[in-house]
Amino acid sequence: MTQQPRGHGVPTLLGYTMSKPPRKPTGTIGPTRVSGNGAEFIQIKFPRTKEEVEEFIVKSFVRTCGALPLKIAGYKQNSQNDFDFSVETNEGRKFLELMEIAPLENLRGSYDKAPNSYRPYDFAEYVFAKIDGKSEKYRGAASSNICLLIYITDWAFTLSQAVVALLQYWAAHQPHSFQYIFCYSPLDAESGITSLIYPTPKDFWKEFDPNSYREKIV
């Protein structure tokens, strides 16, 4: 007897419905093009699944990170229960973990509820706590070869210069498991802005006062 498809046309295998991988939520970000007809916002169309979004980000990151001290010659996406990516670099093989910056747990799970402004110090604290939580997973595990790439998919969570500076300061002065930490903000489907969060020279931060950012709003 022929097995009939079930689940609204979703293919089946040996009688079991094959469900699609869950869609990964993404935000709203992209360039604004100005022409004689006015300004037009061109939203980046991210892929559907978590794995596809992460490959989209890494591909663009690698394309635009030529000025970084770590030169990435190639990458390979790994299977689940492994590091997200393996990358070939000028320093040998490294592992690359990804982490999106999107405090949706404070926004009822919706990008649409993101505020138009934030306090840099508070936001930087949130981001660094996430970095620290990620770091804990790899404490003592090949830490010299693990890099972290944090990224955004919504303009509301773009890291200001103050947030980047605070993250750089804390990453330089507090222990963690990463050899490199980068932040990537896509500008369009092909390019973006990369910031080096770690390492930075400790001497650079001698006169830096993180508390001076506590009351600022951007």
PDB file of N, CA and C in Angstrom, residues 115-196:
ATOM      1  N   PRO A 115      13.045  49.316  22.028  1.00  0.00           N
ATOM      2  CA  PRO A 115      12.995  50.772  22.208  1.00  0.00           C
ATOM      3  C   PRO A 115      13.846  51.496  21.176  1.00  0.00           C
ATOM      4  N   ASN A 116      13.600  52.777  21.006  1.00  0.00           N
ATOM      5  CA  ASN A 116      14.360  53.588  20.058  1.00  0.00           C
ATOM      6  C   ASN A 116      15.685  54.081  20.640  1.00  0.00           C
ATOM      7  N   SER A 117      15.886  53.902  21.936  1.00  0.00           N
ATOM      8  CA  SER A 117      17.131  54.328  22.574  1.00  0.00           C
ATOM      9  C   SER A 117      17.428  53.394  23.738  1.00  0.00           C
ATOM     10  N   TYR A 118      18.671  53.458  24.249  1.00  0.00           N
ATOM     11  CA  TYR A 118      19.030  52.643  25.405  1.00  0.00           C
ATOM     12  C   TYR A 118      20.157  53.331  26.161  1.00  0.00           C
ATOM     13  N   ARG A 119      20.379  52.875  27.388  1.00  0.00           N
ATOM     14  CA  ARG A 119      21.503  53.359  28.191  1.00  0.00           C
ATOM     15  C   ARG A 119      22.720  52.484  27.875  1.00  0.00           C
ATOM     16  N   PRO A 120      23.786  53.073  27.337  1.00  0.00           N
ATOM     17  CA  PRO A 120      24.939  52.278  26.930  1.00  0.00           C
ATOM     18  C   PRO A 120      25.497  51.376  28.029  1.00  0.00           C
ATOM     19  N   TYR A 121      25.573  51.891  29.246  1.00  0.00           N
ATOM     20  CA  TYR A 121      26.150  51.094  30.327  1.00  0.00           C
ATOM     21  C   TYR A 121      25.290  49.868  30.609  1.00  0.00           C
ATOM     22  N   ASP A 122      23.976  50.073  30.707  1.00  0.00           N
ATOM     23  CA  ASP A 122      23.075  48.958  30.998  1.00  0.00           C
ATOM     24  C   ASP A 122      23.088  47.931  29.872  1.00  0.00           C
ATOM     25  N   PHE A 123      23.096  48.427  28.628  1.00  0.00           N
ATOM     26  CA  PHE A 123      23.089  47.511  27.495  1.00  0.00           C
ATOM     27  C   PHE A 123      24.403  46.741  27.426  1.00  0.00           C
ATOM     28  N   ALA A 124      25.516  47.434  27.678  1.00  0.00           N
ATOM     29  CA  ALA A 124      26.815  46.764  27.672  1.00  0.00           C
ATOM     30  C   ALA A 124      26.883  45.709  28.774  1.00  0.00           C
ATOM     31  N   GLU A 125      26.324  46.002  29.929  1.00  0.00           N
ATOM     32  CA  GLU A 125      26.280  45.006  31.010  1.00  0.00           C
ATOM     33  C   GLU A 125      25.511  43.769  30.582  1.00  0.00           C
ATOM     34  N   TYR A 126      24.382  43.988  29.920  1.00  0.00           N
ATOM     35  CA  TYR A 126      23.576  42.873  29.426  1.00  0.00           C
ATOM     36  C   TYR A 126      24.386  42.023  28.440  1.00  0.00           C
ATOM     37  N   VAL A 127      25.030  42.685  27.475  1.00  0.00           N
ATOM     38  CA  VAL A 127      25.785  41.962  26.454  1.00  0.00           C
ATOM     39  C   VAL A 127      26.946  41.200  27.089  1.00  0.00           C
ATOM     40  N   PHE A 128      27.660  41.843  28.021  1.00  0.00           N
ATOM     41  CA  PHE A 128      28.814  41.172  28.610  1.00  0.00           C
ATOM     42  C   PHE A 128      28.380  39.993  29.477  1.00  0.00           C
ATOM     43  N   ALA A 129      27.230  40.099  30.121  1.00  0.00           N
ATOM     44  CA  ALA A 129      26.717  38.963  30.891  1.00  0.00           C
ATOM     45  C   ALA A 129      26.439  37.782  29.965  1.00  0.00           C
ATOM     46  N   LYS A 130      25.936  38.059  28.762  1.00  0.00           N
ATOM     47  CA  LYS A 130      25.701  37.001  27.785  1.00  0.00           C
ATOM     48  C   LYS A 130      27.030  36.391  27.322  1.00  0.00           C
ATOM     49  N   ILE A 131      28.023  37.247  27.101  1.00  0.00           N
ATOM     50  CA  ILE A 131      29.350  36.752  26.717  1.00  0.00           C
ATOM     51  C   ILE A 131      29.919  35.869  27.823  1.00  0.00           C
ATOM     52  N   ASP A 132      29.773  36.313  29.060  1.00  0.00           N
ATOM     53  CA  ASP A 132      30.290  35.552  30.199  1.00  0.00           C
ATOM     54  C   ASP A 132      29.575  34.206  30.323  1.00  0.00           C
ATOM     55  N   GLY A 133      28.254  34.211  30.094  1.00  0.00           N
ATOM     56  CA  GLY A 133      27.506  32.960  30.145  1.00  0.00           C
ATOM     57  C   GLY A 133      27.965  31.992  29.062  1.00  0.00           C
ATOM     58  N   LYS A 134      28.226  32.522  27.877  1.00  0.00           N
ATOM     59  CA  LYS A 134      28.742  31.695  26.791  1.00  0.00           C
ATOM     60  C   LYS A 134      30.122  31.161  27.140  1.00  0.00           C
ATOM     61  N   SER A 135      30.927  32.014  27.752  1.00  0.00           N
ATOM     62  CA  SER A 135      32.280  31.635  28.132  1.00  0.00           C
ATOM     63  C   SER A 135      32.289  30.476  29.122  1.00  0.00           C
ATOM     64  N   GLU A 136      31.342  30.474  30.040  1.00  0.00           N
ATOM     65  CA  GLU A 136      31.290  29.437  31.071  1.00  0.00           C
ATOM     66  C   GLU A 136      31.161  28.044  30.467  1.00  0.00           C
ATOM     67  N   LYS A 137      30.511  27.945  29.323  1.00  0.00           N
ATOM     68  CA  LYS A 137      30.326  26.648  28.678  1.00  0.00           C
ATOM     69  C   LYS A 137      31.647  26.032  28.248  1.00  0.00           C
ATOM     70  N   TYR A 138      32.658  26.885  28.033  1.00  0.00           N
ATOM     71  CA  TYR A 138      33.920  26.409  27.483  1.00  0.00           C
ATOM     72  C   TYR A 138      35.084  26.603  28.432  1.00  0.00           C
ATOM     73  N   ARG A 139      34.784  26.879  29.688  1.00  0.00           N
ATOM     74  CA  ARG A 139      35.847  27.101  30.658  1.00  0.00           C
ATOM     75  C   ARG A 139      36.742  25.860  30.732  1.00  0.00           C
ATOM     76  N   GLY A 140      38.023  26.051  30.385  1.00  0.00           N
ATOM     77  CA  GLY A 140      38.973  24.956  30.449  1.00  0.00           C
ATOM     78  C   GLY A 140      38.960  24.035  29.251  1.00  0.00           C
ATOM     79  N   ALA A 141      38.185  24.375  28.195  1.00  0.00           N
ATOM     80  CA  ALA A 141      38.079  23.485  27.030  1.00  0.00           C
ATOM     81  C   ALA A 141      38.680  24.162  25.796  1.00  0.00           C
ATOM     82  N   ALA A 142      39.935  23.873  25.525  1.00  0.00           N
ATOM     83  CA  ALA A 142      40.611  24.379  24.312  1.00  0.00           C
ATOM     84  C   ALA A 142      40.395  25.873  24.109  1.00  0.00           C
ATOM     85  N   SER A 143      40.441  26.621  25.217  1.00  0.00           N
ATOM     86  CA  SER A 143      40.061  28.028  25.156  1.00  0.00           C
ATOM     87  C   SER A 143      40.975  28.848  24.251  1.00  0.00           C
ATOM     88  N   SER A 144      42.200  28.400  24.045  1.00  0.00           N
ATOM     89  CA  SER A 144      43.107  29.184  23.212  1.00  0.00           C
ATOM     90  C   SER A 144      42.709  29.180  21.745  1.00  0.00           C
ATOM     91  N   ASN A 145      41.774  28.304  21.376  1.00  0.00           N
ATOM     92  CA  ASN A 145      41.375  28.205  19.975  1.00  0.00           C
ATOM     93  C   ASN A 145      39.925  28.595  19.732  1.00  0.00           C
ATOM     94  N   ILE A 146      39.263  29.186  20.705  1.00  0.00           N
ATOM     95  CA  ILE A 146      37.843  29.514  20.564  1.00  0.00           C
ATOM     96  C   ILE A 146      37.678  31.017  20.373  1.00  0.00           C
ATOM     97  N   CYS A 147      36.951  31.375  19.324  1.00  0.00           N
ATOM     98  CA  CYS A 147      36.629  32.775  19.046  1.00  0.00           C
ATOM     99  C   CYS A 147      35.120  32.943  19.144  1.00  0.00           C
ATOM    100  N   LEU A 148      34.698  34.140  19.492  1.00  0.00           N
ATOM    101  CA  LEU A 148      33.275  34.439  19.605  1.00  0.00           C
ATOM    102  C   LEU A 148      32.918  35.567  18.653  1.00  0.00           C
ATOM    103  N   LEU A 149      31.859  35.369  17.901  1.00  0.00           N
ATOM    104  CA  LEU A 149      31.334  36.403  17.018  1.00  0.00           C
ATOM    105  C   LEU A 149      29.930  36.765  17.489  1.00  0.00           C
ATOM    106  N   ILE A 150      29.788  37.966  18.042  1.00  0.00           N
ATOM    107  CA  ILE A 150      28.460  38.447  18.403  1.00  0.00           C
ATOM    108  C   ILE A 150      27.949  39.283  17.231  1.00  0.00           C
ATOM    109  N   TYR A 151      26.640  39.253  17.009  1.00  0.00           N
ATOM    110  CA  TYR A 151      26.095  39.943  15.841  1.00  0.00           C
ATOM    111  C   TYR A 151      24.689  40.432  16.128  1.00  0.00           C
ATOM    112  N   ILE A 152      24.179  41.301  15.282  1.00  0.00           N
ATOM    113  CA  ILE A 152      22.834  41.818  15.428  1.00  0.00           C
ATOM    114  C   ILE A 152      22.071  41.590  14.122  1.00  0.00           C
ATOM    115  N   THR A 153      20.744  41.542  14.235  1.00  0.00           N
ATOM    116  CA  THR A 153      19.890  41.509  13.045  1.00  0.00           C
ATOM    117  C   THR A 153      18.820  42.595  13.112  1.00  0.00           C
ATOM    118  N   ASP A 154      18.926  43.484  14.099  1.00  0.00           N
ATOM    119  CA  ASP A 154      17.941  44.555  14.234  1.00  0.00           C
ATOM    120  C   ASP A 154      18.664  45.849  14.587  1.00  0.00           C
ATOM    121  N   TRP A 155      18.308  46.926  13.878  1.00  0.00           N
ATOM    122  CA  TRP A 155      19.004  48.210  14.055  1.00  0.00           C
ATOM    123  C   TRP A 155      18.912  48.717  15.486  1.00  0.00           C
ATOM    124  N   ALA A 156      17.841  48.368  16.219  1.00  0.00           N
ATOM    125  CA  ALA A 156      17.656  48.874  17.586  1.00  0.00           C
ATOM    126  C   ALA A 156      18.751  48.395  18.530  1.00  0.00           C
ATOM    127  N   PHE A 157      19.426  47.296  18.179  1.00  0.00           N
ATOM    128  CA  PHE A 157      20.451  46.732  19.042  1.00  0.00           C
ATOM    129  C   PHE A 157      21.861  46.985  18.524  1.00  0.00           C
ATOM    130  N   THR A 158      21.989  47.936  17.594  1.00  0.00           N
ATOM    131  CA  THR A 158      23.318  48.313  17.113  1.00  0.00           C
ATOM    132  C   THR A 158      24.167  48.798  18.281  1.00  0.00           C
ATOM    133  N   LEU A 159      25.381  48.293  18.387  1.00  0.00           N
ATOM    134  CA  LEU A 159      26.249  48.670  19.497  1.00  0.00           C
ATOM    135  C   LEU A 159      26.858  50.044  19.232  1.00  0.00           C
ATOM    136  N   SER A 160      26.577  50.992  20.106  1.00  0.00           N
ATOM    137  CA  SER A 160      27.169  52.320  19.993  1.00  0.00           C
ATOM    138  C   SER A 160      28.656  52.250  20.326  1.00  0.00           C
ATOM    139  N   GLN A 161      29.373  53.335  20.037  1.00  0.00           N
ATOM    140  CA  GLN A 161      30.796  53.380  20.353  1.00  0.00           C
ATOM    141  C   GLN A 161      31.028  53.213  21.854  1.00  0.00           C
ATOM    142  N   ALA A 162      30.120  53.745  22.652  1.00  0.00           N
ATOM    143  CA  ALA A 162      30.246  53.611  24.107  1.00  0.00           C
ATOM    144  C   ALA A 162      30.100  52.156  24.536  1.00  0.00           C
ATOM    145  N   VAL A 163      29.141  51.445  23.955  1.00  0.00           N
ATOM    146  CA  VAL A 163      28.946  50.030  24.289  1.00  0.00           C
ATOM    147  C   VAL A 163      30.162  49.222  23.876  1.00  0.00           C
ATOM    148  N   VAL A 164      30.674  49.464  22.677  1.00  0.00           N
ATOM    149  CA  VAL A 164      31.865  48.756  22.214  1.00  0.00           C
ATOM    150  C   VAL A 164      33.036  49.001  23.160  1.00  0.00           C
ATOM    151  N   ALA A 165      33.222  50.255  23.575  1.00  0.00           N
ATOM    152  CA  ALA A 165      34.327  50.582  24.476  1.00  0.00           C
ATOM    153  C   ALA A 165      34.181  49.877  25.816  1.00  0.00           C
ATOM    154  N   LEU A 166      32.981  49.856  26.358  1.00  0.00           N
ATOM    155  CA  LEU A 166      32.752  49.174  27.636  1.00  0.00           C
ATOM    156  C   LEU A 166      33.019  47.675  27.516  1.00  0.00           C
ATOM    157  N   LEU A 167      32.559  47.064  26.428  1.00  0.00           N
ATOM    158  CA  LEU A 167      32.804  45.638  26.224  1.00  0.00           C
ATOM    159  C   LEU A 167      34.296  45.362  26.071  1.00  0.00           C
ATOM    160  N   GLN A 168      34.994  46.228  25.352  1.00  0.00           N
ATOM    161  CA  GLN A 168      36.440  46.065  25.189  1.00  0.00           C
ATOM    162  C   GLN A 168      37.146  46.157  26.542  1.00  0.00           C
ATOM    163  N   TYR A 169      36.725  47.124  27.348  1.00  0.00           N
ATOM    164  CA  TYR A 169      37.344  47.318  28.663  1.00  0.00           C
ATOM    165  C   TYR A 169      37.135  46.094  29.553  1.00  0.00           C
ATOM    166  N   TRP A 170      35.888  45.647  29.664  1.00  0.00           N
ATOM    167  CA  TRP A 170      35.593  44.500  30.531  1.00  0.00           C
ATOM    168  C   TRP A 170      36.252  43.224  30.016  1.00  0.00           C
ATOM    169  N   ALA A 171      36.255  43.028  28.695  1.00  0.00           N
ATOM    170  CA  ALA A 171      36.883  41.820  28.142  1.00  0.00           C
ATOM    171  C   ALA A 171      38.385  41.807  28.398  1.00  0.00           C
ATOM    172  N   ALA A 172      38.995  42.994  28.466  1.00  0.00           N
ATOM    173  CA  ALA A 172      40.431  43.087  28.721  1.00  0.00           C
ATOM    174  C   ALA A 172      40.780  42.864  30.187  1.00  0.00           C
ATOM    175  N   HIS A 173      39.809  43.062  31.075  1.00  0.00           N
ATOM    176  CA  HIS A 173      40.102  43.020  32.510  1.00  0.00           C
ATOM    177  C   HIS A 173      39.417  41.882  33.257  1.00  0.00           C
ATOM    178  N   GLN A 174      38.549  41.140  32.610  1.00  0.00           N
ATOM    179  CA  GLN A 174      37.868  40.031  33.276  1.00  0.00           C
ATOM    180  C   GLN A 174      38.145  38.734  32.520  1.00  0.00           C
ATOM    181  N   PRO A 175      38.359  37.639  33.245  1.00  0.00           N
ATOM    182  CA  PRO A 175      38.705  36.372  32.576  1.00  0.00           C
ATOM    183  C   PRO A 175      37.535  35.815  31.771  1.00  0.00           C
ATOM    184  N   HIS A 176      37.861  35.213  30.644  1.00  0.00           N
ATOM    185  CA  HIS A 176      36.851  34.532  29.830  1.00  0.00           C
ATOM    186  C   HIS A 176      37.565  33.488  28.978  1.00  0.00           C
ATOM    187  N   SER A 177      36.807  32.730  28.212  1.00  0.00           N
ATOM    188  CA  SER A 177      37.355  31.574  27.507  1.00  0.00           C
ATOM    189  C   SER A 177      37.715  31.830  26.055  1.00  0.00           C
ATOM    190  N   PHE A 178      37.676  33.089  25.606  1.00  0.00           N
ATOM    191  CA  PHE A 178      37.823  33.350  24.182  1.00  0.00           C
ATOM    192  C   PHE A 178      39.170  33.992  23.848  1.00  0.00           C
ATOM    193  N   GLN A 179      39.758  33.520  22.753  1.00  0.00           N
ATOM    194  CA  GLN A 179      40.998  34.129  22.282  1.00  0.00           C
ATOM    195  C   GLN A 179      40.714  35.426  21.551  1.00  0.00           C
ATOM    196  N   TYR A 180      39.615  35.445  20.800  1.00  0.00           N
ATOM    197  CA  TYR A 180      39.171  36.636  20.100  1.00  0.00           C
ATOM    198  C   TYR A 180      37.663  36.791  20.306  1.00  0.00           C
ATOM    199  N   ILE A 181      37.220  38.049  20.385  1.00  0.00           N
ATOM    200  CA  ILE A 181      35.795  38.358  20.382  1.00  0.00           C
ATOM    201  C   ILE A 181      35.574  39.455  19.345  1.00  0.00           C
ATOM    202  N   PHE A 182      34.650  39.216  18.437  1.00  0.00           N
ATOM    203  CA  PHE A 182      34.309  40.186  17.398  1.00  0.00           C
ATOM    204  C   PHE A 182      32.831  40.539  17.500  1.00  0.00           C
ATOM    205  N   CYS A 183      32.495  41.713  16.981  1.00  0.00           N
ATOM    206  CA  CYS A 183      31.095  42.094  16.823  1.00  0.00           C
ATOM    207  C   CYS A 183      30.864  42.465  15.368  1.00  0.00           C
ATOM    208  N   TYR A 184      29.790  41.906  14.794  1.00  0.00           N
ATOM    209  CA  TYR A 184      29.481  42.178  13.393  1.00  0.00           C
ATOM    210  C   TYR A 184      28.080  42.754  13.257  1.00  0.00           C
ATOM    211  N   SER A 185      27.993  43.891  12.558  1.00  0.00           N
ATOM    212  CA  SER A 185      26.709  44.544  12.289  1.00  0.00           C
ATOM    213  C   SER A 185      26.529  44.636  10.780  1.00  0.00           C
ATOM    214  N   PRO A 186      25.588  43.902  10.195  1.00  0.00           N
ATOM    215  CA  PRO A 186      25.407  43.961   8.740  1.00  0.00           C
ATOM    216  C   PRO A 186      24.879  45.309   8.282  1.00  0.00           C
ATOM    217  N   LEU A 187      25.426  45.790   7.174  1.00  0.00           N
ATOM    218  CA  LEU A 187      24.936  47.019   6.551  1.00  0.00           C
ATOM    219  C   LEU A 187      23.964  46.701   5.424  1.00  0.00           C
ATOM    220  N   ASP A 188      24.271  45.641   4.688  1.00  0.00           N
ATOM    221  CA  ASP A 188      23.392  45.141   3.640  1.00  0.00           C
ATOM    222  C   ASP A 188      23.661  43.645   3.520  1.00  0.00           C
ATOM    223  N   ALA A 189      23.179  43.025   2.469  1.00  0.00           N
ATOM    224  CA  ALA A 189      23.316  41.579   2.336  1.00  0.00           C
ATOM    225  C   ALA A 189      24.752  41.145   2.062  1.00  0.00           C
ATOM    226  N   GLU A 190      25.630  42.066   1.693  1.00  0.00           N
ATOM    227  CA  GLU A 190      26.988  41.710   1.305  1.00  0.00           C
ATOM    228  C   GLU A 190      28.073  42.251   2.224  1.00  0.00           C
ATOM    229  N   SER A 191      27.764  43.257   3.035  1.00  0.00           N
ATOM    230  CA  SER A 191      28.824  43.903   3.813  1.00  0.00           C
ATOM    231  C   SER A 191      28.306  44.329   5.180  1.00  0.00           C
ATOM    232  N   GLY A 192      29.263  44.722   6.025  1.00  0.00           N
ATOM    233  CA  GLY A 192      28.891  45.154   7.363  1.00  0.00           C
ATOM    234  C   GLY A 192      30.084  45.775   8.075  1.00  0.00           C
ATOM    235  N   ILE A 193      29.913  46.055   9.352  1.00  0.00           N
ATOM    236  CA  ILE A 193      30.948  46.670  10.180  1.00  0.00           C
ATOM    237  C   ILE A 193      31.378  45.669  11.244  1.00  0.00           C
ATOM    238  N   THR A 194      32.679  45.433  11.333  1.00  0.00           N
ATOM    239  CA  THR A 194      33.225  44.527  12.337  1.00  0.00           C
ATOM    240  C   THR A 194      34.025  45.315  13.364  1.00  0.00           C
ATOM    241  N   SER A 195      33.776  45.054  14.627  1.00  0.00           N
ATOM    242  CA  SER A 195      34.543  45.649  15.724  1.00  0.00           C
ATOM    243  C   SER A 195      35.291  44.543  16.460  1.00  0.00           C
ATOM    244  N   LEU A 196      36.535  44.807  16.801  1.00  0.00           N
ATOM    245  CA  LEU A 196      37.309  43.877  17.609  1.00  0.00           C
ATOM    246  C   LEU A 196      37.074  44.199  19.078  1.00  0.00           C
TER     247      LEU A 196
END
